[in-house]
Coordinates of C-alpha atoms (C1' of nucleotides) in Angstrom, one line a residue:
Chain X
M121 CA -0.7 5.9 -48.3
I122 CA 1.5 3.4 -45.7
R123 CA 6.1 3.8 -46.7
V124 CA 7.7 2.4 -44.2
P125 CA 6.4 -1.3 -43.8
W126 CA 3.6 -1.6 -40.6
I127 CA 5.6 -3.7 -39.1
D128 CA 8.3 -1.7 -38.0
R129 CA 5.7 0.2 -36.3
F130 CA 5.4 -2.7 -33.3
D131 CA 7.9 -3.5 -31.2
G132 CA 7.9 -6.5 -30.6
L133 CA 7.7 -7.8 -33.8
A134 CA 10.7 -6.4 -35.2
D135 CA 12.7 -9.2 -33.8
L136 CA 11.0 -12.0 -36.7
T137 CA 12.8 -12.9 -38.5
P138 CA 13.3 -12.2 -42.4
E139 CA 11.1 -15.5 -43.5
L140 CA 8.9 -15.1 -40.9
R141 CA 8.0 -11.0 -41.7
A142 CA 8.5 -11.7 -45.2
E143 CA 4.9 -14.2 -44.5
L144 CA 3.4 -11.9 -41.9
E145 CA 3.4 -9.4 -45.0
A146 CA 2.0 -11.0 -47.2
R147 CA -0.8 -13.1 -45.7
S148 CA -2.4 -10.6 -43.7
A149 CA -3.4 -7.3 -45.1
V150 CA -4.6 -4.2 -44.3
V151 CA -7.8 -2.7 -43.9
T152 CA -9.6 0.0 -42.3
L153 CA -12.7 -0.1 -40.6
P154 CA -14.7 4.0 -40.7
Q155 CA -16.2 5.7 -38.5
G156 CA -18.8 4.5 -35.7
R157 CA -17.8 1.3 -37.2
I158 CA -18.7 -2.2 -35.2
A159 CA -15.1 -3.9 -34.6
F160 CA -16.4 -6.8 -32.8
A161 CA -19.6 -7.6 -30.6
P162 CA -21.4 -10.4 -29.2
G163 CA -22.1 -12.3 -30.8
H164 CA -20.3 -11.4 -33.1
S165 CA -16.7 -12.8 -32.9
P166 CA -13.8 -11.2 -35.3
E167 CA -12.5 -13.3 -38.1
N168 CA -8.7 -11.6 -37.7
M169 CA -6.9 -10.3 -35.1
L170 CA -5.9 -6.3 -35.6
L171 CA -3.1 -4.5 -35.5
L172 CA -3.6 -1.2 -35.8
L173 CA -2.0 2.1 -37.7
S174 CA -3.3 4.7 -37.0
G175 CA -7.4 5.8 -35.2
T176 CA -8.2 3.9 -32.0
V177 CA -11.1 1.1 -31.1
R178 CA -13.1 1.8 -28.1
V179 CA -14.0 -1.1 -26.4
Y180 CA -17.1 -1.2 -23.5
Q181 CA -18.9 -2.7 -21.7
V182 CA -23.1 -2.8 -22.1
S183 CA -25.3 -4.2 -18.9
E184 CA -28.7 -5.6 -18.8
G185 CA -30.1 -1.9 -17.8
G186 CA -28.3 -0.1 -21.0
R187 CA -25.2 1.3 -19.5
E188 CA -22.0 1.1 -20.3
I189 CA -18.3 1.7 -19.1
V190 CA -15.6 2.2 -21.6
L191 CA -12.9 -1.4 -20.7
Y192 CA -9.9 0.4 -22.7
R193 CA -8.5 2.0 -26.1
V194 CA -6.9 0.5 -28.5
E195 CA -4.3 2.6 -30.2
S196 CA -2.7 2.8 -32.7
G197 CA 1.0 0.2 -32.8
E198 CA -1.4 -1.8 -30.2
S199 CA -2.4 -4.9 -31.5
C200 CA -6.6 -5.8 -30.6
V201 CA -5.6 -9.0 -28.1
L202 CA -7.7 -10.1 -26.1
T203 CA -10.0 -11.4 -28.8
T204 CA -7.3 -13.1 -29.8
A205 CA -8.3 -15.8 -27.2
C206 CA -11.6 -16.3 -29.4
L207 CA -10.4 -16.5 -31.9
L208 CA -8.6 -19.4 -31.0
S209 CA -11.0 -21.0 -28.3
H210 CA -14.1 -19.6 -30.4
E211 CA -16.0 -18.9 -27.1
D212 CA -17.9 -15.2 -28.0
Y213 CA -17.0 -12.1 -26.0
A214 CA -19.2 -10.1 -23.4
A215 CA -18.1 -6.9 -24.7
E216 CA -18.3 -4.3 -27.9
G217 CA -16.1 -2.6 -30.5
V218 CA -16.1 0.5 -31.9
A219 CA -14.2 2.4 -34.5
E220 CA -13.8 5.5 -32.7
S221 CA -11.5 6.8 -35.6
D222 CA -11.1 6.6 -39.1
V223 CA -9.1 3.4 -38.5
E224 CA -6.6 1.5 -40.0
A225 CA -5.6 -2.1 -38.8
V226 CA -3.3 -4.7 -39.8
A227 CA -5.5 -8.5 -40.1
I228 CA -3.9 -11.2 -38.9
P229 CA -6.4 -14.7 -39.7
R230 CA -6.7 -17.0 -37.3
S231 CA -5.0 -19.7 -39.5
L232 CA -1.9 -17.5 -39.5
F233 CA -2.1 -16.2 -35.8
D234 CA -2.0 -19.0 -35.4
D235 CA 0.8 -20.4 -37.1
L236 CA 2.8 -17.3 -36.1
L237 CA 1.9 -18.6 -32.6
A238 CA 3.5 -22.1 -33.1
R239 CA 6.7 -20.2 -36.3
S240 CA 8.0 -18.1 -33.6
K241 CA 9.5 -17.2 -30.0
T242 CA 8.5 -13.6 -30.6
F243 CA 5.6 -13.6 -32.1
R244 CA 4.7 -15.3 -28.9
T245 CA 5.9 -12.5 -26.5
F246 CA 4.4 -10.3 -28.3
V247 CA 1.2 -12.1 -28.5
F248 CA 1.5 -11.7 -24.5
A249 CA 3.2 -8.8 -24.0
A250 CA -0.6 -7.2 -25.7
Y251 CA -2.2 -9.2 -23.0
S252 CA -0.8 -8.0 -19.6
Q253 CA -1.3 -5.0 -21.0
R254 CA -4.8 -5.1 -20.9
I255 CA -5.6 -7.7 -18.5
V256 CA -3.4 -4.6 -16.4
D257 CA -6.0 -1.8 -17.5
L258 CA -8.8 -4.3 -16.4
F259 CA -7.4 -4.9 -13.1
R260 CA -6.9 -0.9 -12.6
V261 CA -10.8 -0.6 -14.5
I262 CA -12.4 -2.3 -11.2
D263 CA -9.5 -0.9 -9.1
Q264 CA -10.7 2.7 -10.2
V265 CA -14.8 1.4 -9.9
A266 CA -14.7 -0.6 -6.6
F267 CA -13.3 2.4 -5.1
G268 CA -12.1 5.4 -6.8
R269 CA -14.4 8.9 -6.3
I270 CA -16.8 10.0 -9.3
D271 CA -14.6 13.1 -9.0
I272 CA -11.4 12.3 -9.5
R273 CA -12.3 9.6 -12.5
L274 CA -13.3 12.5 -14.4
A275 CA -10.9 14.6 -14.0
E276 CA -8.3 12.0 -15.3
R277 CA -11.1 11.0 -18.0
L278 CA -10.7 14.6 -19.3
T279 CA -7.4 15.0 -18.9
A280 CA -6.5 11.9 -21.0
L281 CA -9.8 12.8 -23.7
A282 CA -7.4 16.4 -24.2
R283 CA -4.8 13.8 -24.9
G284 CA -3.5 17.8 -24.7
R285 CA -5.4 19.9 -26.7
S286 CA -7.8 22.7 -24.1
E287 CA -10.9 21.6 -25.9
V288 CA -12.6 18.3 -25.3
R289 CA -15.8 17.5 -27.3
T290 CA -18.3 15.2 -26.1
T291 CA -21.5 14.8 -23.8
H292 CA -21.9 14.7 -20.2
Q293 CA -24.2 11.4 -21.7
Q294 CA -21.0 10.4 -23.1
L295 CA -18.7 11.1 -20.4
A296 CA -20.9 9.2 -17.9
S297 CA -20.6 5.9 -19.9
E298 CA -17.1 6.6 -20.1
L299 CA -16.9 6.1 -16.0
G300 CA -20.1 3.6 -15.8
T301 CA -20.9 6.1 -13.9
A302 CA -24.9 8.2 -14.8
R303 CA -25.8 11.7 -16.5
E304 CA -26.6 13.3 -13.5
V305 CA -23.2 12.7 -11.3
V306 CA -20.8 13.7 -14.0
S307 CA -23.4 17.2 -14.9
R308 CA -23.0 17.5 -11.3
Q309 CA -19.0 17.0 -11.2
L310 CA -18.7 19.0 -14.1
Q311 CA -20.9 22.4 -12.7
E312 CA -18.6 21.4 -9.5
F313 CA -15.7 21.9 -11.8
Q314 CA -16.3 24.8 -13.6
R315 CA -17.5 26.9 -10.2
R316 CA -13.9 26.6 -9.2
G317 CA -12.8 28.0 -12.6
W318 CA -11.4 25.0 -14.3
I319 CA -13.4 24.4 -16.7
T320 CA -16.2 25.9 -19.5
Q321 CA -19.1 24.0 -21.1
S322 CA -20.8 24.7 -23.6
R323 CA -23.7 22.2 -25.6
G324 CA -21.7 19.6 -26.5
A325 CA -17.8 20.1 -25.8
I326 CA -15.9 21.4 -22.9
G327 CA -13.8 23.6 -22.1
L328 CA -9.8 22.7 -20.1
A329 CA -9.9 25.9 -18.4
D330 CA -7.5 25.3 -15.7
P331 CA -5.3 21.5 -17.3
G332 CA -2.9 22.2 -13.9
S333 CA -5.8 21.7 -11.6
L334 CA -7.1 18.6 -13.7
Q335 CA -4.3 16.9 -13.5
H336 CA -3.5 17.8 -10.2
L337 CA -6.4 16.7 -8.9
A338 CA -6.8 13.4 -11.1
A339 CA -3.4 12.6 -9.4
T340 CA -4.3 12.2 -6.1
P341 CA -4.7 8.9 -4.7
G342 CA -7.6 7.4 -2.5
Chain L
M223 CA -1.5 -40.5 -4.4
I224 CA -2.9 -39.1 -7.7
R225 CA -2.9 -43.2 -9.4
V226 CA -5.3 -41.8 -12.9
P227 CA -2.2 -39.5 -15.1
W228 CA -2.9 -35.7 -13.8
I229 CA -3.4 -34.4 -17.7
D230 CA -6.6 -36.5 -17.9
R231 CA -8.3 -34.2 -15.7
F232 CA -7.8 -31.7 -18.3
D233 CA -10.5 -31.3 -21.3
G234 CA -7.7 -28.9 -22.9
L235 CA -5.4 -31.4 -22.6
A236 CA -6.8 -35.5 -23.5
D237 CA -5.4 -35.1 -27.4
L238 CA -1.8 -34.1 -26.8
T239 CA 0.6 -37.0 -29.0
P240 CA 1.5 -39.4 -26.4
E241 CA 4.9 -37.5 -27.3
L242 CA 4.1 -34.2 -26.4
R243 CA 1.8 -35.7 -23.0
A244 CA 5.6 -37.4 -22.6
E245 CA 7.0 -34.9 -22.2
L246 CA 4.9 -33.1 -20.0
E247 CA 4.7 -35.8 -18.0
A248 CA 8.2 -36.2 -17.6
R249 CA 9.4 -32.1 -17.8
S250 CA 6.3 -31.1 -14.9
A251 CA 6.3 -31.1 -11.7
V252 CA 3.5 -32.2 -9.6
V253 CA 4.2 -29.2 -6.2
T254 CA 1.6 -28.6 -3.4
L255 CA 0.8 -25.5 -2.0
P256 CA -0.1 -25.0 2.3
Q257 CA -3.2 -23.2 2.4
G258 CA -2.3 -19.9 3.1
R259 CA 0.6 -19.5 1.1
I260 CA 0.6 -16.8 -1.8
A261 CA 1.3 -18.6 -4.7
F262 CA 2.0 -14.8 -6.3
A263 CA 1.3 -10.9 -5.9
P264 CA 2.7 -7.8 -7.0
G265 CA 6.6 -8.1 -7.3
H266 CA 7.3 -11.9 -7.1
S267 CA 5.9 -13.6 -10.4
P268 CA 5.8 -16.9 -10.5
E269 CA 8.1 -19.1 -12.1
N270 CA 5.4 -21.4 -13.5
M271 CA 2.3 -21.4 -14.6
L272 CA -0.2 -24.0 -12.7
L273 CA -3.0 -26.9 -13.4
L274 CA -5.0 -27.8 -10.8
L275 CA -5.5 -30.6 -9.5
S276 CA -7.1 -30.0 -5.7
G277 CA -8.1 -26.8 -3.4
T278 CA -8.8 -22.9 -4.2
V279 CA -6.4 -20.5 -5.4
R280 CA -8.6 -17.3 -4.9
V281 CA -6.8 -14.4 -6.9
Y282 CA -7.4 -10.6 -5.5
Q283 CA -6.5 -6.7 -5.3
V284 CA -6.0 -4.8 -3.0
S285 CA -6.5 -1.2 -3.6
E286 CA -4.2 1.1 -2.2
G287 CA -6.7 1.8 -0.2
G288 CA -6.0 -1.9 1.3
R289 CA -9.5 -2.5 0.9
E290 CA -9.8 -5.8 -1.5
I291 CA -11.4 -7.6 -4.2
V292 CA -11.6 -11.1 -5.2
L293 CA -11.4 -11.2 -9.1
Y294 CA -11.9 -14.8 -9.5
R295 CA -11.1 -18.4 -7.8
V296 CA -8.7 -21.3 -9.5
E297 CA -10.0 -23.7 -8.8
S298 CA -9.7 -28.0 -9.6
G299 CA -10.3 -28.9 -13.0
E300 CA -8.2 -24.5 -13.7
S301 CA -5.1 -23.4 -15.0
C302 CA -3.1 -20.2 -13.3
V303 CA -4.4 -18.7 -16.7
L304 CA -3.0 -15.8 -16.7
T305 CA 0.2 -15.2 -15.2
T306 CA 1.3 -17.2 -18.0
A307 CA 1.0 -13.8 -19.4
C308 CA 4.3 -12.7 -17.4
L309 CA 5.6 -15.7 -17.4
L310 CA 6.3 -15.2 -21.2
S311 CA 5.9 -10.9 -21.0
H312 CA 8.0 -10.7 -17.5
E313 CA 5.8 -7.9 -17.2
D314 CA 4.6 -7.9 -12.8
Y315 CA 0.9 -8.6 -11.5
A316 CA -1.5 -6.4 -10.1
A317 CA -2.7 -8.9 -7.9
E318 CA -2.1 -11.5 -6.4
G319 CA -3.1 -15.4 -5.1
V320 CA -3.0 -16.8 -2.2
A321 CA -4.3 -21.1 -1.1
E322 CA -8.1 -21.8 -0.5
S323 CA -6.8 -24.4 0.5
D324 CA -4.2 -26.7 0.6
V325 CA -4.0 -27.0 -3.6
E326 CA -1.9 -29.7 -5.3
A327 CA -1.4 -28.8 -8.5
V328 CA 1.4 -28.7 -11.2
A329 CA 3.9 -27.1 -12.2
I330 CA 4.9 -26.1 -16.0
P331 CA 8.4 -24.7 -16.3
R332 CA 8.8 -21.4 -18.5
S333 CA 10.8 -23.0 -20.5
L334 CA 8.2 -26.3 -21.0
F335 CA 5.3 -23.6 -22.1
D336 CA 6.5 -21.8 -24.5
D337 CA 7.9 -25.5 -25.8
L338 CA 4.0 -26.8 -26.0
L339 CA 3.0 -23.7 -27.2
A340 CA 5.4 -23.3 -30.6
R341 CA 5.1 -27.9 -31.0
S342 CA 1.7 -28.1 -30.3
K343 CA -1.7 -26.6 -31.6
T344 CA -4.3 -29.0 -28.6
F345 CA -2.1 -26.6 -26.0
R346 CA -2.9 -23.8 -27.8
T347 CA -6.6 -24.2 -28.1
F348 CA -6.0 -25.0 -24.0
V349 CA -4.3 -21.8 -23.1
F350 CA -6.2 -19.6 -24.8
A351 CA -9.6 -20.8 -23.3
A352 CA -8.0 -21.0 -20.6
Y353 CA -7.6 -17.0 -21.2
S354 CA -11.2 -16.9 -22.2
Q355 CA -12.4 -17.7 -19.5
R356 CA -10.9 -15.3 -17.2
I357 CA -11.1 -13.0 -18.8
V358 CA -14.9 -13.3 -19.1
D359 CA -14.8 -13.5 -15.4
L360 CA -13.1 -9.9 -15.4
F361 CA -15.5 -8.8 -17.1
R362 CA -18.5 -10.1 -15.0
V363 CA -16.9 -8.4 -12.0
I364 CA -16.5 -5.1 -13.7
D365 CA -20.2 -5.5 -14.7
Q366 CA -21.2 -5.9 -11.4
V367 CA -18.9 -3.3 -8.9
A368 CA -20.0 -1.0 -11.4
F369 CA -23.7 -1.8 -12.2
G370 CA -25.0 -4.1 -9.6
R371 CA -26.4 -4.5 -6.0
I372 CA -25.4 -6.0 -3.0
D373 CA -27.5 -7.2 -1.7
I374 CA -28.7 -9.0 -4.8
R375 CA -24.1 -9.7 -5.1
L376 CA -23.9 -10.6 -1.5
A377 CA -26.5 -13.7 -2.2
E378 CA -25.3 -14.8 -5.0
R379 CA -22.3 -14.3 -3.2
L380 CA -22.9 -16.5 -0.4
T381 CA -25.0 -19.3 -2.2
A382 CA -21.7 -19.5 -4.2
L383 CA -19.4 -19.5 -0.9
A384 CA -21.8 -22.6 0.2
R385 CA -21.0 -25.3 -2.1
G386 CA -24.5 -27.0 -1.1
R387 CA -23.7 -26.6 1.9
S388 CA -25.3 -24.7 4.9
E389 CA -23.0 -23.0 6.8
V390 CA -20.6 -21.1 5.6
R391 CA -17.6 -21.0 7.7
T392 CA -16.7 -16.8 7.4
T393 CA -16.9 -13.0 8.6
H394 CA -17.9 -10.7 7.6
Q395 CA -14.6 -8.9 7.7
Q396 CA -13.6 -11.2 4.2
L397 CA -17.2 -11.3 3.1
A398 CA -17.1 -7.7 2.2
S399 CA -13.4 -8.3 0.8
E400 CA -15.1 -11.0 -1.3
L401 CA -17.2 -8.3 -2.8
G402 CA -14.9 -5.2 -2.9
T403 CA -16.8 -3.4 0.0
A404 CA -16.9 -1.8 3.5
R405 CA -17.6 -4.4 6.3
E406 CA -20.8 -2.3 7.7
V407 CA -22.4 -2.2 4.8
V408 CA -22.0 -6.6 4.8
S409 CA -23.0 -6.9 8.5
R410 CA -26.3 -4.9 6.9
Q411 CA -28.0 -6.3 4.4
L412 CA -26.8 -10.5 6.1
Q413 CA -29.4 -8.5 9.5
E414 CA -32.0 -7.9 7.0
F415 CA -31.3 -11.5 5.0
Q416 CA -31.6 -12.5 8.4
R417 CA -34.9 -11.0 9.8
R418 CA -37.0 -12.4 6.9
G419 CA -35.9 -15.6 7.9
W420 CA -33.1 -16.0 5.4
I421 CA -30.2 -16.4 7.1
T422 CA -29.3 -17.8 11.0
Q423 CA -26.0 -15.8 12.3
S424 CA -22.7 -16.4 14.0
R425 CA -19.4 -15.5 15.0
G426 CA -17.3 -16.1 11.8
A427 CA -20.3 -18.7 10.7
I428 CA -23.7 -17.7 8.3
G429 CA -26.2 -20.4 8.3
L430 CA -27.8 -20.9 4.9
A431 CA -31.8 -21.3 6.4
D432 CA -33.4 -20.2 3.4
P433 CA -30.9 -21.0 0.1
G434 CA -34.0 -21.1 -1.9
S435 CA -34.4 -17.6 -1.4
L436 CA -31.4 -17.0 -1.3
Q437 CA -30.6 -18.0 -5.2
H438 CA -34.0 -16.3 -5.9
L439 CA -32.7 -12.8 -5.1
A440 CA -29.4 -13.9 -6.3
A441 CA -30.6 -15.2 -9.4
T442 CA -33.0 -11.3 -10.2
P443 CA -31.8 -9.0 -13.1
G444 CA -30.2 -5.2 -12.1
Chain P
dG34 C1' -39.6 33.3 -40.6
dT35 C1' -41.6 29.6 -36.8
dC36 C1' -42.9 24.8 -36.2
dC37 C1' -41.3 21.4 -34.1
dG38 C1' -38.9 16.4 -32.7
dG39 C1' -34.1 14.9 -31.1
dT40 C1' -30.5 16.0 -28.4
dC41 C1' -28.4 17.8 -23.7
dG42 C1' -27.8 19.9 -19.9
dG43 C1' -30.0 21.1 -15.0
dT44 C1' -33.0 20.7 -10.9
dG45 C1' -34.1 18.5 -7.1
dA46 C1' -36.3 14.8 -4.1
dC47 C1' -35.2 10.3 -2.6
dT48 C1' -31.6 5.5 -2.1
dA49 C1' -28.2 3.2 -1.5
dG50 C1' -24.2 2.8 0.1
dG51 C1' -19.6 3.7 1.6
dT52 C1' -17.0 6.6 6.6
dC53 C1' -16.9 7.6 10.6
dA54 C1' -16.2 7.0 14.4
dC55 C1' -17.0 5.2 18.7
dT56 C1' -19.9 0.3 21.2
dG57 C1' -19.9 -4.5 23.3
dA58 C1' -19.6 -9.4 22.7
dT59 C1' -16.4 -13.3 21.9
dC60 C1' -12.1 -15.6 22.0
dC61 C1' -7.8 -17.8 23.3
dG62 C1' -3.3 -17.5 24.8
dA63 C1' -0.3 -16.0 29.2
Chain W
dT39 C1' -9.0 -14.3 34.7
dC40 C1' -7.1 -11.0 32.5
dG41 C1' -6.5 -8.3 28.2
dG42 C1' -5.3 -8.4 23.9
dA43 C1' -7.2 -9.3 19.4
dT44 C1' -11.3 -10.4 16.7
dC45 C1' -16.3 -9.9 15.2
dA46 C1' -19.8 -7.4 15.4
dG47 C1' -23.4 -3.8 15.8
dT48 C1' -25.5 0.7 15.4
dG49 C1' -26.1 5.9 14.7
dA50 C1' -24.5 9.9 12.1
dC51 C1' -22.8 11.3 7.5
dC52 C1' -21.4 11.7 2.8
dT53 C1' -21.0 10.5 -1.9
dA54 C1' -23.2 8.6 -5.3
dG55 C1' -26.7 7.2 -7.7
dT56 C1' -32.5 6.9 -9.1
dC57 C1' -36.1 9.5 -10.6
dA58 C1' -39.3 12.1 -12.4
dC59 C1' -38.7 16.9 -14.5
dC60 C1' -38.7 21.0 -17.0
dG61 C1' -35.7 24.4 -20.0
dA62 C1' -32.7 25.5 -23.4
dC63 C1' -30.9 24.8 -28.1
dC64 C1' -30.7 22.4 -32.4
dG65 C1' -31.4 21.1 -37.3
dG66 C1' -34.8 20.4 -40.1
dA67 C1' -40.5 20.7 -42.5
dC68 C1' -43.4 23.7 -44.2

DNA sequence: GTCCGGTCGGTGACTAGGTCACTGATCCGA
DNA sequence: TCGGATCAGTGACCTAGTCACCGACCGGAC
């Protein structure tokens, strides 16, 4: 299924010595998660660090009241690195990760992770770079939730979810969970977008009639 | 000034081998930051990882519009660990850290940090446990900002800032910056607290007349 | 077919909280 | 004691979240 060595898909790992490369390949396993599978959840910390080869994992938080907010997505070529903090510290996690599509990933067991950390500066840099990335993501979420306008955030998210396509298959409720807001709020904002001719709506899908205007709104500061 | 070896103040480091202990003591330095000194800021990443011996560092984020929100505090006995991600990955930071009081800290230079990570499982566990802690803190902030009520958050923060004392010396604006909200909102909530007899107000200070009720409000879910 | 439960989306009324513009009070150094 | 700076109070207004309810639509079961 995979022809080129998977390590080459991760920039930060290209510089590993041949010896460690071989060990990493030998002691890790390529696993697949079917769409919808929970990768990790509170009270159920993962045994492995995952490096994604294909698909995406959505990491989100569920509040007491049952409301959700998406924290970030792990895309192919990235690692599910925040879970590593738990791998080594055995702490439980407040967030939940679910495979958004079928996912192919390399599973690095705890012992190998620790081993590589000890023996390879390249691997250490790889891990901490991934951390930086995620932490910056979390900072962005905090900034957006605390100070961002909902119409701008929605336009942004629609654009991101579209990935260049002209239709997003999702419900108002799912969009609300993305942004940590209520369905009614999303419905009303989408009506306004529709009124302006930027989108078309149908049950379970949103057509991006004018992606440019959405992107423009998404890019407006404040 | 410090009599017992500082390493003993950090639980996670007690198990270091004597050799590494000696090296850590030899290659690190105890530094002091005067109150108000910026420990790190965007575009000005720190050269050292700090382990706090006394005082606190407030880590906060400043939005485009100039509004602020406190992300967490580094207390004595804790480490400024999120900066280590930058130490090794050389990424720039979106948050800012300032010494809230005079701070005494151990500065661990980048090379020593990397060295210890390579050579000590104890140190690795220490670092990742600290990460876990902070990440969980950030998750909490996101949850509170997205779904929490402002009166509850304010009561909570007042209680925390008081640290058992019966007066908090702070301004409404500073409280607003703690919570990522507007001064007017804080003013109105404080008036309501005052009306209920929970606090007394004077310029630049808030007296906690009924800490129990504040704590009770802070503890109410949803 | 049509019945029916579940999901999806629309809507009006209301509340909480953030924004704006302005005011007076207090403090402190010149 | 004067004047600027900081701190706090206030009303009008707007945005977003909440609540309660409705109808549209979908996919089986019959």
